[in-house]
Coordinates of C-alpha atoms and ligand atoms in Angstrom, one line a residue:
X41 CA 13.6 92.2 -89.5
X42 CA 12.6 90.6 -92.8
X43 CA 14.1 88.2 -95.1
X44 CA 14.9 88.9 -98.8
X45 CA 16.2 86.7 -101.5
X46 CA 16.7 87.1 -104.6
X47 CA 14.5 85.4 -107.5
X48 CA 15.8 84.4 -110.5
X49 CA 12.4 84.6 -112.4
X50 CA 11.9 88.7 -112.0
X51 CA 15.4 89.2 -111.8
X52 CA 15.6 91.3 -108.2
X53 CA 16.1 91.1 -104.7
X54 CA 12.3 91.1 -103.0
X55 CA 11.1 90.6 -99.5
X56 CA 10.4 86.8 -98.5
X57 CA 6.6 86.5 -97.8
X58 CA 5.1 83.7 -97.4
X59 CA 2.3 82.1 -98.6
X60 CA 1.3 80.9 -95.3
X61 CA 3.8 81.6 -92.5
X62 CA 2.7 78.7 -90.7
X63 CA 4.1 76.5 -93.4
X64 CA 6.5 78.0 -95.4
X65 CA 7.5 75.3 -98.3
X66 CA 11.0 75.1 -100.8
X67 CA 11.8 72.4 -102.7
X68 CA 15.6 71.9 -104.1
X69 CA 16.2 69.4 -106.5
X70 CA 18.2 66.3 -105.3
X71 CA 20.3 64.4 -106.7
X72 CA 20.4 61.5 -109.3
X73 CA 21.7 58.6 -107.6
X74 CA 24.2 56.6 -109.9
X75 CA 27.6 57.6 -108.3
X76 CA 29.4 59.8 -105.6
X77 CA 28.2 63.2 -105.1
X78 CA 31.0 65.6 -105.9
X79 CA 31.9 69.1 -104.2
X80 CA 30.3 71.1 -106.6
X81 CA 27.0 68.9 -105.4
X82 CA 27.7 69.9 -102.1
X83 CA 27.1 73.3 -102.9
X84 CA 23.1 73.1 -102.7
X85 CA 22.8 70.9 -100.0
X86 CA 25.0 73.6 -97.7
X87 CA 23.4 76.8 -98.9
X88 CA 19.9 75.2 -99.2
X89 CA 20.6 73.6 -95.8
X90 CA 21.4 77.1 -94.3
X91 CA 18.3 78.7 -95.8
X92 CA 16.1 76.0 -94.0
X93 CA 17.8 76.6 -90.7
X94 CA 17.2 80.2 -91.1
X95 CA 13.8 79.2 -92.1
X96 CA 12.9 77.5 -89.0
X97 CA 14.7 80.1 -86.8
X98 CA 12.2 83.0 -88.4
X99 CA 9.0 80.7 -88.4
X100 CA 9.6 78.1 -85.9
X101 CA 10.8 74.4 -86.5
X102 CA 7.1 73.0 -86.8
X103 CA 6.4 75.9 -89.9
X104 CA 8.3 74.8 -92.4
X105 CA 8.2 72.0 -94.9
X106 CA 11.8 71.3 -96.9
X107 CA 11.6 68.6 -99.8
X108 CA 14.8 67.6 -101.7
X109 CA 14.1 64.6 -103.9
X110 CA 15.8 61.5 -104.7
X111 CA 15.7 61.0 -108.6
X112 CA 16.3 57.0 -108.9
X113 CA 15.4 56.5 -112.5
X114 CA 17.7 57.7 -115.4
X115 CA 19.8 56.4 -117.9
X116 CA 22.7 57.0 -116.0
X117 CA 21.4 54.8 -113.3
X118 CA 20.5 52.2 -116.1
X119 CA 24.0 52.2 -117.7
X120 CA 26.0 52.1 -114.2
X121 CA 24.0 49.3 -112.9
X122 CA 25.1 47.0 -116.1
X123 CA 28.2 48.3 -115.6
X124 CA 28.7 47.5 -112.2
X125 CA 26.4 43.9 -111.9
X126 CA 26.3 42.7 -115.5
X127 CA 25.1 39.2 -114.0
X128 CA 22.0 40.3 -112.1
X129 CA 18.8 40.9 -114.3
X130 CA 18.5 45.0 -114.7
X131 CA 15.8 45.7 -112.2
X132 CA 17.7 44.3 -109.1
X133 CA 20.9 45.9 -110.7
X134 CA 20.0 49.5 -110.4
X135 CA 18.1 48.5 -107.1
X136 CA 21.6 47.7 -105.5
X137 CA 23.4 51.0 -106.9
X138 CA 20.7 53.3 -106.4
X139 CA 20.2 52.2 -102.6
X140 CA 24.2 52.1 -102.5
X141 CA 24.3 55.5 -104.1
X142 CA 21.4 56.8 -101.7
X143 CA 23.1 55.6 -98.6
X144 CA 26.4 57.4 -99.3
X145 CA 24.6 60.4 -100.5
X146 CA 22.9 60.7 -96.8
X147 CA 26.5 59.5 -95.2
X148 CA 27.9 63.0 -96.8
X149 CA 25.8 65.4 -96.7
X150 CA 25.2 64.1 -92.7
X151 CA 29.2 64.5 -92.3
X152 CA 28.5 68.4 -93.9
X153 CA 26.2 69.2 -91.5
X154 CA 22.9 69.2 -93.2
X155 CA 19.7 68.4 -91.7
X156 CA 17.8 66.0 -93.3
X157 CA 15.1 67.8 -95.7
X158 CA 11.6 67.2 -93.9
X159 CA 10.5 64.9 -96.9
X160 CA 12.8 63.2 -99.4
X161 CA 10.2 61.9 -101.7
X162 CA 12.2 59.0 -104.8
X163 CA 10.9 59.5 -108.0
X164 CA 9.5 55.4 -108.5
X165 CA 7.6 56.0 -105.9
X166 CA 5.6 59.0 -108.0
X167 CA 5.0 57.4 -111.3
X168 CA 1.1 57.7 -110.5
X169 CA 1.1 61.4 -109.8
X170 CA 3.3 61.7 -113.3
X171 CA 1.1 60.2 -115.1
X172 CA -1.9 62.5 -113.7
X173 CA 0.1 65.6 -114.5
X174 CA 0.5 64.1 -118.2
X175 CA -2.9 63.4 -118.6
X176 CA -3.9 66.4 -117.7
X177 CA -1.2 68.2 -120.1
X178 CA -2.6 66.2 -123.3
X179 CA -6.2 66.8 -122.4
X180 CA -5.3 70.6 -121.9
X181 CA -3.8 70.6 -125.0
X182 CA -0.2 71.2 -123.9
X183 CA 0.9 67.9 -124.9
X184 CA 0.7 64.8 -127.5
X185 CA 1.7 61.3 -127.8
X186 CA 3.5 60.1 -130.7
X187 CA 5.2 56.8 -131.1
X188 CA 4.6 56.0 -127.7
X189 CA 6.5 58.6 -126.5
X190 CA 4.6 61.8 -125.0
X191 CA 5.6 65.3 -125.5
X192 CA 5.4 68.7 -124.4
X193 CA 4.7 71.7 -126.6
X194 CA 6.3 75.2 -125.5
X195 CA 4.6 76.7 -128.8
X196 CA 1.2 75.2 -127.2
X197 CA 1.7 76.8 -124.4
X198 CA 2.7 80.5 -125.8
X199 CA -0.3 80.5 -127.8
X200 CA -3.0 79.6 -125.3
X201 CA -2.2 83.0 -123.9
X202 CA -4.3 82.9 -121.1
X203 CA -3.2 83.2 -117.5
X204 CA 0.0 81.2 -117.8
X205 CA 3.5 82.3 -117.7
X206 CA 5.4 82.6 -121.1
X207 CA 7.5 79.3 -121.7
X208 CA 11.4 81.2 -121.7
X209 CA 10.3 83.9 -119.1
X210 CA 12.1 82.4 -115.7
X211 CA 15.5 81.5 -118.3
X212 CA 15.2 84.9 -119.9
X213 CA 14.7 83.0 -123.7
X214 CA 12.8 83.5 -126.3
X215 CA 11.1 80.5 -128.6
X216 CA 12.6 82.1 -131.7
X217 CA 16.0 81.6 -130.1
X218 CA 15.3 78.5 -128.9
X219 CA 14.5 76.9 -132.5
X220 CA 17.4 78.5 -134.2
X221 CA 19.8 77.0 -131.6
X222 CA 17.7 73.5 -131.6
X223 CA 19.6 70.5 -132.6
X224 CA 19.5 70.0 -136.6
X225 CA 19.0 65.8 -135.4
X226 CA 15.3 66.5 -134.1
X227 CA 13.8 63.7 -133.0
X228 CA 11.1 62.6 -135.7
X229 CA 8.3 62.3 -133.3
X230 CA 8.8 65.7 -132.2
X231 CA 5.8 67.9 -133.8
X232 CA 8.4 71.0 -133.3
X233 CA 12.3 71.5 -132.3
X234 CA 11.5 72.9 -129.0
X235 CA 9.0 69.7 -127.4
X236 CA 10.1 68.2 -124.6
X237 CA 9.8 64.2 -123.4
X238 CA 7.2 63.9 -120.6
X239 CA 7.4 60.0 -120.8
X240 CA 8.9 57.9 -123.2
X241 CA 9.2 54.0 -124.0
X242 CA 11.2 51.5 -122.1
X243 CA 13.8 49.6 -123.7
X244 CA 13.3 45.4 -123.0
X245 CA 14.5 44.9 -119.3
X246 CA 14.7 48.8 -118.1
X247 CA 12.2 49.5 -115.7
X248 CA 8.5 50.3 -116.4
X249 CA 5.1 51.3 -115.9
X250 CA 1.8 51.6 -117.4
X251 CA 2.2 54.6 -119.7
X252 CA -0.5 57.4 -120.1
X253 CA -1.8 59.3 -122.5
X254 CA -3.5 55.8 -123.9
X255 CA -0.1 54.8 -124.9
X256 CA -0.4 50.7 -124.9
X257 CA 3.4 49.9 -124.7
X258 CA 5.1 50.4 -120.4
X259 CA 7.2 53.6 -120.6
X260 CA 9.2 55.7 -117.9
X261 CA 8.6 59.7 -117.2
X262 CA 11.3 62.1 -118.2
X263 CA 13.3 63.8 -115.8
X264 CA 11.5 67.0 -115.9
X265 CA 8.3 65.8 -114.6
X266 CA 9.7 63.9 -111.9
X267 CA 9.9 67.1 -110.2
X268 CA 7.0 68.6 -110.8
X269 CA 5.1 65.6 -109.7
X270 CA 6.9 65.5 -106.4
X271 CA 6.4 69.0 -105.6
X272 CA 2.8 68.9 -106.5
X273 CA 2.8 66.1 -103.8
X274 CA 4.3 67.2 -101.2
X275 CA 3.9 71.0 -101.6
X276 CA 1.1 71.6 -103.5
X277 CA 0.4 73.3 -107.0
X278 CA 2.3 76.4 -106.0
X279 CA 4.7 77.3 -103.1
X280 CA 6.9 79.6 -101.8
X281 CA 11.0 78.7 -102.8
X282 CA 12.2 76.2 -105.3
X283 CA 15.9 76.2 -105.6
X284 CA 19.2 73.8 -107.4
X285 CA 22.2 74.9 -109.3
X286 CA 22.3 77.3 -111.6
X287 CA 22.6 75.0 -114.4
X288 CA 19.5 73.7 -113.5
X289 CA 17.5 77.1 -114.6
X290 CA 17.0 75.9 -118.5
X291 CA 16.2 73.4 -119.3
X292 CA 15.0 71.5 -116.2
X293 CA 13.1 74.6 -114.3
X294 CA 11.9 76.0 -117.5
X295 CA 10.1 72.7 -118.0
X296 CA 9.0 72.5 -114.9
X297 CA 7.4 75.7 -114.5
X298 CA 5.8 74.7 -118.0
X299 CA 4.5 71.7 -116.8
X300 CA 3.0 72.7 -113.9
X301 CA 1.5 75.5 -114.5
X302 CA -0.2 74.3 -117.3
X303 CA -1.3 71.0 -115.3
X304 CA -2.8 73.1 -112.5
X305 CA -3.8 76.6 -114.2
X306 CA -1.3 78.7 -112.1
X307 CA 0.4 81.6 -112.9
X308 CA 3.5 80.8 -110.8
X309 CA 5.1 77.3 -109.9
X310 CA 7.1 78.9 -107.0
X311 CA 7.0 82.7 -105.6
X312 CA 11.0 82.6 -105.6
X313 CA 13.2 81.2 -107.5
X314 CA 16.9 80.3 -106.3
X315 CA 19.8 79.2 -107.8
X316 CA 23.8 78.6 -106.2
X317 CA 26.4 79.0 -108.8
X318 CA 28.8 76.9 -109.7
X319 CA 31.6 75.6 -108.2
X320 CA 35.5 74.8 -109.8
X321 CA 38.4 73.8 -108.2
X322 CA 42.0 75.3 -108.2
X323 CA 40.3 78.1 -111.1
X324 CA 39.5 75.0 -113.4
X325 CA 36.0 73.9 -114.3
X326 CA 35.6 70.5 -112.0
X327 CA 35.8 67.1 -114.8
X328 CA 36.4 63.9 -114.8
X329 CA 39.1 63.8 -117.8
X330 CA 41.2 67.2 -116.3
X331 CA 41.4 64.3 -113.3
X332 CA 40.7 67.6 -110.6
X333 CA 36.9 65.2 -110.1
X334 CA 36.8 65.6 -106.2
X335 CA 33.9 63.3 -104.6
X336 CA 32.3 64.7 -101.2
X337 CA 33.5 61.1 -99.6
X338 CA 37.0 62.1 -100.8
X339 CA 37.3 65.0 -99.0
X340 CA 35.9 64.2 -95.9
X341 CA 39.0 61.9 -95.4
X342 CA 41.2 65.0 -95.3
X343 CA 38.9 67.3 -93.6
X344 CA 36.1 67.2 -91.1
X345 CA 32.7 67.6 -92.7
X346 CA 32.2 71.2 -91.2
X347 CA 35.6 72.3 -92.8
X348 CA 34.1 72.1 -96.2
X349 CA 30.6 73.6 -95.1
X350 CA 33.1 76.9 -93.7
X351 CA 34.7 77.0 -96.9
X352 CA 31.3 76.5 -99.2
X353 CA 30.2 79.4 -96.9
X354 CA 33.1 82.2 -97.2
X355 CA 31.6 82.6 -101.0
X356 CA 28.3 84.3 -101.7
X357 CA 25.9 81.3 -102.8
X358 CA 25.1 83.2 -106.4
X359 CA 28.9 83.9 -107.1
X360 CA 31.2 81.4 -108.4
X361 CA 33.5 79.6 -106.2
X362 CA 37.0 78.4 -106.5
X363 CA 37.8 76.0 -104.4
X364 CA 41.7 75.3 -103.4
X365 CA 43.5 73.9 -100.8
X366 CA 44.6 77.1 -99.4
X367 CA 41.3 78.0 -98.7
X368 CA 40.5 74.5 -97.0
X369 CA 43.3 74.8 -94.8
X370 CA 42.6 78.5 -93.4
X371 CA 38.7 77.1 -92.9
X372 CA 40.2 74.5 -91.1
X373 CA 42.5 76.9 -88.9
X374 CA 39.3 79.2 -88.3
X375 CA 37.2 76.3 -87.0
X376 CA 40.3 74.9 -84.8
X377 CA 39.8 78.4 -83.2
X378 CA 36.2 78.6 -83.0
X379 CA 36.3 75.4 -81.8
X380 CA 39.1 75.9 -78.9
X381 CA 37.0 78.9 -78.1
X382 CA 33.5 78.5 -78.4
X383 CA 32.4 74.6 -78.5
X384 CA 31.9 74.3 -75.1
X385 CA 30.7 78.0 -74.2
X386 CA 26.5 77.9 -73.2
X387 CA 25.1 79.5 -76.7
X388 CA 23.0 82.4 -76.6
X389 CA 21.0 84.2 -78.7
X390 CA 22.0 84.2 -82.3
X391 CA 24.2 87.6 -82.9
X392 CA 22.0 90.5 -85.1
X393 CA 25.5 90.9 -86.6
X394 CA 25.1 87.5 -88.4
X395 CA 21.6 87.0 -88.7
X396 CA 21.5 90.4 -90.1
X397 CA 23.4 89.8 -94.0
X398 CA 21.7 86.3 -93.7
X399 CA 18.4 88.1 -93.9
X400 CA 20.3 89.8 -97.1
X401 CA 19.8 87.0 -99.3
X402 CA 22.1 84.8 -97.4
X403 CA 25.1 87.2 -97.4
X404 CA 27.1 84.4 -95.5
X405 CA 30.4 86.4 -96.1
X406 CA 29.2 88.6 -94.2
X407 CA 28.0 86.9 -91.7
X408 CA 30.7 85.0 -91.2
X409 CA 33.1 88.1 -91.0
X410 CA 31.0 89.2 -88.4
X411 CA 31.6 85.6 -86.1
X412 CA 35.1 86.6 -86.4
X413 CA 33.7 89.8 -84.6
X414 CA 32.0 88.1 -82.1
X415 CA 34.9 86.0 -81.4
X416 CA 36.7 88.8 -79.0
X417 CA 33.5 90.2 -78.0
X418 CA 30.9 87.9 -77.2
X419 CA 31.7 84.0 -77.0
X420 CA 28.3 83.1 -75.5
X421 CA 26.9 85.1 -79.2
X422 CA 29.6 83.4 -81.3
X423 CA 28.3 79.8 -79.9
X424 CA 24.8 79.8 -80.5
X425 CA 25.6 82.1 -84.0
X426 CA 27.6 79.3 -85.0
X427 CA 24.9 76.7 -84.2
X428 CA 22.3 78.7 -86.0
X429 CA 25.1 77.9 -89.4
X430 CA 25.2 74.8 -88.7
X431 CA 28.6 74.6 -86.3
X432 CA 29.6 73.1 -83.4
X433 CA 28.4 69.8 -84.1
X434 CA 31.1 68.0 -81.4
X435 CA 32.5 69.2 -78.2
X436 CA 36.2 70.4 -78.3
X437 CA 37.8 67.5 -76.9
X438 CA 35.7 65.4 -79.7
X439 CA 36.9 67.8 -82.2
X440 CA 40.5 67.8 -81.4
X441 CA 40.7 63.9 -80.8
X442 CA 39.3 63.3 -84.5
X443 CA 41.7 65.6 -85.9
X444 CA 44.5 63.4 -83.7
X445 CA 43.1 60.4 -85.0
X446 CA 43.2 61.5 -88.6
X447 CA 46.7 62.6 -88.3
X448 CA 48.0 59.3 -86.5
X449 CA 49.3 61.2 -83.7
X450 CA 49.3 58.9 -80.7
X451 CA 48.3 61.3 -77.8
X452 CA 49.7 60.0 -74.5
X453 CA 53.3 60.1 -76.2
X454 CA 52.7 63.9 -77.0
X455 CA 51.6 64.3 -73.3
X456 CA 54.3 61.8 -71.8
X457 CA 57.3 64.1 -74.5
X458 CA 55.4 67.6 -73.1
X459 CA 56.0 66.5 -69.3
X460 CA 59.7 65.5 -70.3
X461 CA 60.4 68.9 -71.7
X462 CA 58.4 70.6 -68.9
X463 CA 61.0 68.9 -66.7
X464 CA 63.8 69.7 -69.1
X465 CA 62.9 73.3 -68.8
X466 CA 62.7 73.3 -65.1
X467 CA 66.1 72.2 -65.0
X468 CA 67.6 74.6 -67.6
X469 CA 68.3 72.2 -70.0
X470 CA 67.0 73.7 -73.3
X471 CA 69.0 71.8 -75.5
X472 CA 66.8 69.1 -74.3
X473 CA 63.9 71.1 -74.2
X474 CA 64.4 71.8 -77.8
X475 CA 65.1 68.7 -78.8
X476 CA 61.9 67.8 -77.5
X477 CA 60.0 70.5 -79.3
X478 CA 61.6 69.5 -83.0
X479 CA 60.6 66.2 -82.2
X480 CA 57.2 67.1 -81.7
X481 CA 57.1 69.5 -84.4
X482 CA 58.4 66.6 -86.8
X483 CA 55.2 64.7 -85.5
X484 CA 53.1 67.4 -87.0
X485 CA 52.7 68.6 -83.3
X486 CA 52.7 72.3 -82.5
X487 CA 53.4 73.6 -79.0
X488 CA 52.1 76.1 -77.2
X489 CA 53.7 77.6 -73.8
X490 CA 51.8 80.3 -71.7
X491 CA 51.8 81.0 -67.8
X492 CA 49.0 78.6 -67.6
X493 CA 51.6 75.5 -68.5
X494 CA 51.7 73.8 -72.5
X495 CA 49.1 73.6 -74.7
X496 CA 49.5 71.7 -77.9
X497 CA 47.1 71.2 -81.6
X498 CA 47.8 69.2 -84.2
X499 CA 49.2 71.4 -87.3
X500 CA 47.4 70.3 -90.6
Ligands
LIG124 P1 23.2 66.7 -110.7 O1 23.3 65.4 -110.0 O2 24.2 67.0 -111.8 O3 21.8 66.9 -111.3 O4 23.4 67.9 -109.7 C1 22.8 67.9 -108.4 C2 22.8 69.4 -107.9 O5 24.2 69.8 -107.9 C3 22.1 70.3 -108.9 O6 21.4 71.3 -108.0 C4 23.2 71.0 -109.6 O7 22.8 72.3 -110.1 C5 24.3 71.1 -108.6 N1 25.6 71.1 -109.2 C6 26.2 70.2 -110.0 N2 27.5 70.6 -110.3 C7 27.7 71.7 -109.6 C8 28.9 72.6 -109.5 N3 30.0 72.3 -110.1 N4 28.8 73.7 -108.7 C9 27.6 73.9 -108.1 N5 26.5 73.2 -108.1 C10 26.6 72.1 -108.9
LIG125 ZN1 14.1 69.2 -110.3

């Protein structure tokens, strides 16, 4: 069985090889820590998260190396923390919201069932390998400094022409488009419309470092090469996946493609390029001033963590996806079942059935369709199937008790009203009995009789 995705840079599905199978290395960009993550956030981590599991099911646990980076230097982060501490001096400022910001990040994406990435390098903590990559960009001819900020030059890179990849090819542009659609406000230390900022000045009190490119005043990189830097790190100067939103494909990937293959002479930053597509809610695009903003943190309060990695999952990771209540709530009625049935079954042997589409390019529609296959057939299969997804986190009981406990429903006084109408039945009296039953139902309680006595869930 082999693995193929689908690569944005030539534009098909291909099979997955590796460059070596004994470490097989993606990196996904993270995110920028100034607030709460929202949903559509959520959407790399889960199908990024399910790509690594399948991973390390293909080519063992030890084989592969996942790095999702923490980008803890931006303007946003510089504008929140005088926002939110306007008495502490900057530095410490953005210290406390970027380490607040961090820690929920981790609380989330924990709650969604992701494994943590193997390395989750922060951006300060890379300023010395940006600078390197820099360097080498100016003395490559690639890029320039000019009032102390230092930039890149796509047109420098088109023209050398020899063994690099053409600046547009991986978001499908041409230069000539790119300059008509520039910004008429170019920047004037820009040589042409199209340069992009590898580092540029601090302002008094932001934070700094010794800039390079034998720029005298302390600057800060750009966002582009954060990346690039920490991939060159921890993965080296070309690996197998990069991946992150599709929104992400031009400008940031563009640039970092640029800026690393021109640092380290390669023809290729990545062998496969992924990208999730977006996400909206209720058919509107997700913002902040249509008030339909939905935070991660948010929506764990409603639902458990592994409700909103189902209903991530039901959509193909390149299509859209709408996300609405209704949808939620049967996710949350599908994992009640799985739950009730499978949690505390021994797992086997993940099913073909669902490996099988996952191999597709992570066709987890299908693969899901196929666990409601399993659930008839094979409930040993659907267990360890569901694991492999990332599933089946809790027991049952510690499934249903949370979902008691989030509902308020006080347990022994369902059991003590269930024995009372089990008497009431005994005796004949069903008025009672149904009494009993509306009462319960008006608790948000639904009943359940078979031979084997009353079973009971709460209904969301
Ligand atoms: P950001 O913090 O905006 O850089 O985003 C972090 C990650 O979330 C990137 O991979 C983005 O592409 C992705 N992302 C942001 N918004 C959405 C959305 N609405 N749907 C899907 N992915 C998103
Ligand atoms: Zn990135």
């Amino acid at each position: 069985m082999e693995l193929r995705l689908y690569d944005t840079l030539s534009r098909d599905k291909r099979t997955f090889v590796p460059l070596d199978a004994k470490n097989v290395r993606m990196y996904v960009c993270g995110p920028t820590v100034y607030d709460f993550a929202h949903i559509g956030n959520a959407r790399p981590v889960i199908v990024f998260d399910v790509l690594f599991r399948l991973l390390r099911h293909l080519y063992g646990e030890a084989h592969v190396t996942y790095v999702r980076n923490i980008t803890d230097v931006d303007d946003k982060i510089n504008d929140r923390a005088a926002r939110d501490f306007p008495g502490l001096p900057l530095n410490e400022a953005i210290r406390k919201v970027t380490e607040q910001t961090g820690k929920q990040f981790h609380a989330d994406v924990d709650a969604l069932g992701a494994l943590r990435p193997s390395v989750e390098p922060r951006a300060t903590e890379h300023i010395g390998e940006m600078r390197e990559i820099i360097e080498r960009l100016v003395k490559g001819g690639f890029a320039y400094a000019a009032e102390d900020h230092v930039l890149f030059s796509p047109q420098a890179m088109n023209a050398a022409n020899s063994g690099l990849p053409r600046y547009g090819a991986l978001s499908n542009r041409s230069l000539d488009e790119m300059i008509a659609g520039a910004r008429v406000d170019v920047a004037p230390y820009k040589h042409d419309a199209t340069d992009f900022v590898l580092w540029k000045p601090s302002k008094p009190g932001e934070p700094s470092w010794p800039s390079p490119a034998g720029i005298k005043a302390e600057g800060r990189p750009g966002w582009h090469i954060e990346c690039s830097a920490m991939a060159w790190k921890h993965l080296g100067e070309y690996f197998d996946i990069h991946g992150g939103g599709i929104d992400l494909v031009f400008p940031h990937h563009e640039n970092e493609v640029a800026q690393t293959c021109c640092a380290f002479h390669q023809q290729r930053m990545a062998n496969y390029w992924m990208h999730n597509g977006f996400l909206q809610v209720e058919s509107e695009k997700m913002s902040k001033s249509l008030g339909n903003f939905v935070t991660i943190h948010e929506l764990l309060a409603d639902w458990p963590g592994e409700v909103l990695r189902l209903n991530m999952l039901k959509t193909h990771y390149r299509s859209p996806i709408d996300w609405t209540l209704k949808s939620l709530e049967e996710s949350a009625r599908t994992l009640d079942d799985w739950y009730r049935v499978a949690a505390d079954a021994e797992p086997g042997q993940p099913a073909a059935s669902v490996v099988e589409p996952l191999l597709d390019d992570l066709n987890t529609p299908l693969a899901i369709a196929a666990l409601h296959g399993l659930r008839g057939s094979d409930v040993s299969a659907l267990a360890g199937s569901l694991r492999l997804l990332g599933f089946l986190s809790e027991s049952a009981a510690q499934w249903e008790g949370r979902k008691q406990q989030a509902s308020g429903v006080d347990a022994k006084e369902v059991e003590r009203l269930i024995s009372e109408r089990t008497a009431a039945r005994s005796r004949k009296d069903f008025k009672e009995s149904d009494r009993i039953r509306d009462l319960l139902a008006a608790m948000g309680v639904a009943i359940k009789d078979s031979k084997d006595g009353t079973t009971w869930e709460v209904a969301r």
